[in-house]
Coordinates of C-alpha atoms in Angstrom, one line a residue:
M7 CA 48.6 96.6 85.8
R8 CA 52.2 95.5 84.7
E9 CA 52.9 99.4 86.0
K10 CA 52.3 98.8 89.0
V11 CA 53.4 96.1 89.5
A12 CA 56.5 96.5 88.8
R13 CA 56.7 99.9 90.6
R14 CA 55.7 97.7 93.6
A15 CA 58.5 95.6 92.7
R16 CA 61.0 99.3 92.7
R17 CA 59.7 99.6 95.9
R18 CA 59.8 96.9 98.0
R19 CA 63.6 96.5 96.5
E20 CA 64.8 100.0 97.2
R21 CA 63.4 99.2 101.0
A22 CA 65.7 96.8 102.0
A23 CA 68.2 98.1 100.1
V24 CA 68.3 101.5 102.0
R25 CA 67.5 99.0 105.7
R26 CA 70.6 96.8 104.2
L27 CA 72.9 100.2 103.8
V28 CA 72.0 101.9 107.4
R29 CA 72.7 98.7 109.0
S30 CA 76.2 98.6 107.8
G31 CA 76.9 100.6 109.8
A32 CA 74.8 100.9 113.1
G33 CA 77.8 97.1 113.4
R34 CA 80.5 99.2 114.0
G35 CA 79.3 101.7 116.4
E36 CA 79.1 104.9 114.0
R37 CA 76.3 107.4 113.6
T38 CA 75.1 106.9 110.7
I39 CA 73.7 109.0 108.3
L40 CA 71.8 108.2 105.7
I41 CA 71.1 110.3 102.5
V42 CA 68.4 109.7 99.6
D43 CA 67.8 111.5 96.1
R44 CA 67.0 111.0 92.8
Y45 CA 70.6 111.6 91.3
L46 CA 74.1 111.7 92.6
P47 CA 75.5 114.7 93.2
K48 CA 76.5 116.1 90.2
Y49 CA 78.8 118.9 92.6
D50 CA 80.0 120.8 89.6
E51 CA 76.9 121.3 87.8
D52 CA 74.0 122.7 90.2
A53 CA 73.9 125.3 93.7
G54 CA 71.6 121.8 94.9
S55 CA 74.6 119.3 94.1
R56 CA 76.6 120.9 96.0
S57 CA 75.6 122.1 98.7
I58 CA 73.8 117.9 98.9
W59 CA 78.3 117.0 98.7
Q60 CA 79.4 119.6 101.2
Y61 CA 77.0 119.0 104.0
A62 CA 77.5 114.8 103.6
C63 CA 81.8 116.2 103.2
F64 CA 81.1 117.8 107.1
F65 CA 79.4 114.5 108.3
V66 CA 82.3 112.4 107.5
K67 CA 84.9 114.9 109.0
Q68 CA 82.4 115.0 112.0
G69 CA 82.7 111.1 112.0
F70 CA 79.4 109.8 110.8
H71 CA 78.8 106.9 108.4
V72 CA 76.9 108.0 105.5
I73 CA 75.8 107.0 103.1
F74 CA 74.1 108.0 99.6
F75 CA 71.0 106.6 98.3
G76 CA 70.8 108.3 95.0
T77 CA 66.9 105.8 93.4
D78 CA 67.8 106.5 89.6
D79 CA 70.2 103.9 88.7
T80 CA 72.4 104.8 86.8
R81 CA 75.7 104.9 88.1
H82 CA 77.4 108.7 86.9
E83 CA 81.7 109.4 86.6
P84 CA 83.4 110.3 88.0
Y85 CA 80.5 111.5 91.0
A86 CA 79.4 107.7 91.7
T87 CA 83.9 106.8 92.7
E88 CA 83.9 109.4 94.3
L89 CA 81.2 109.0 97.1
E90 CA 82.7 105.4 98.3

């Protein structure tokens, strides 16, 4: 029962965080892209992460406000700093 309640609370927090992130770019008149994945892209470790990283860089160059939302709460360095 506690696990179920904890999962619901976590999902609620995640949805609220996503809404705040999306709204943060909307007020500036920018087009916003939201990328959601479990982990931060470790572009030097696997091809899937490299692909996500390249898409994010492409959209930034095209003038989009890119938000990456990792559902894993771990802050992996140097990847987290580079995404900021």
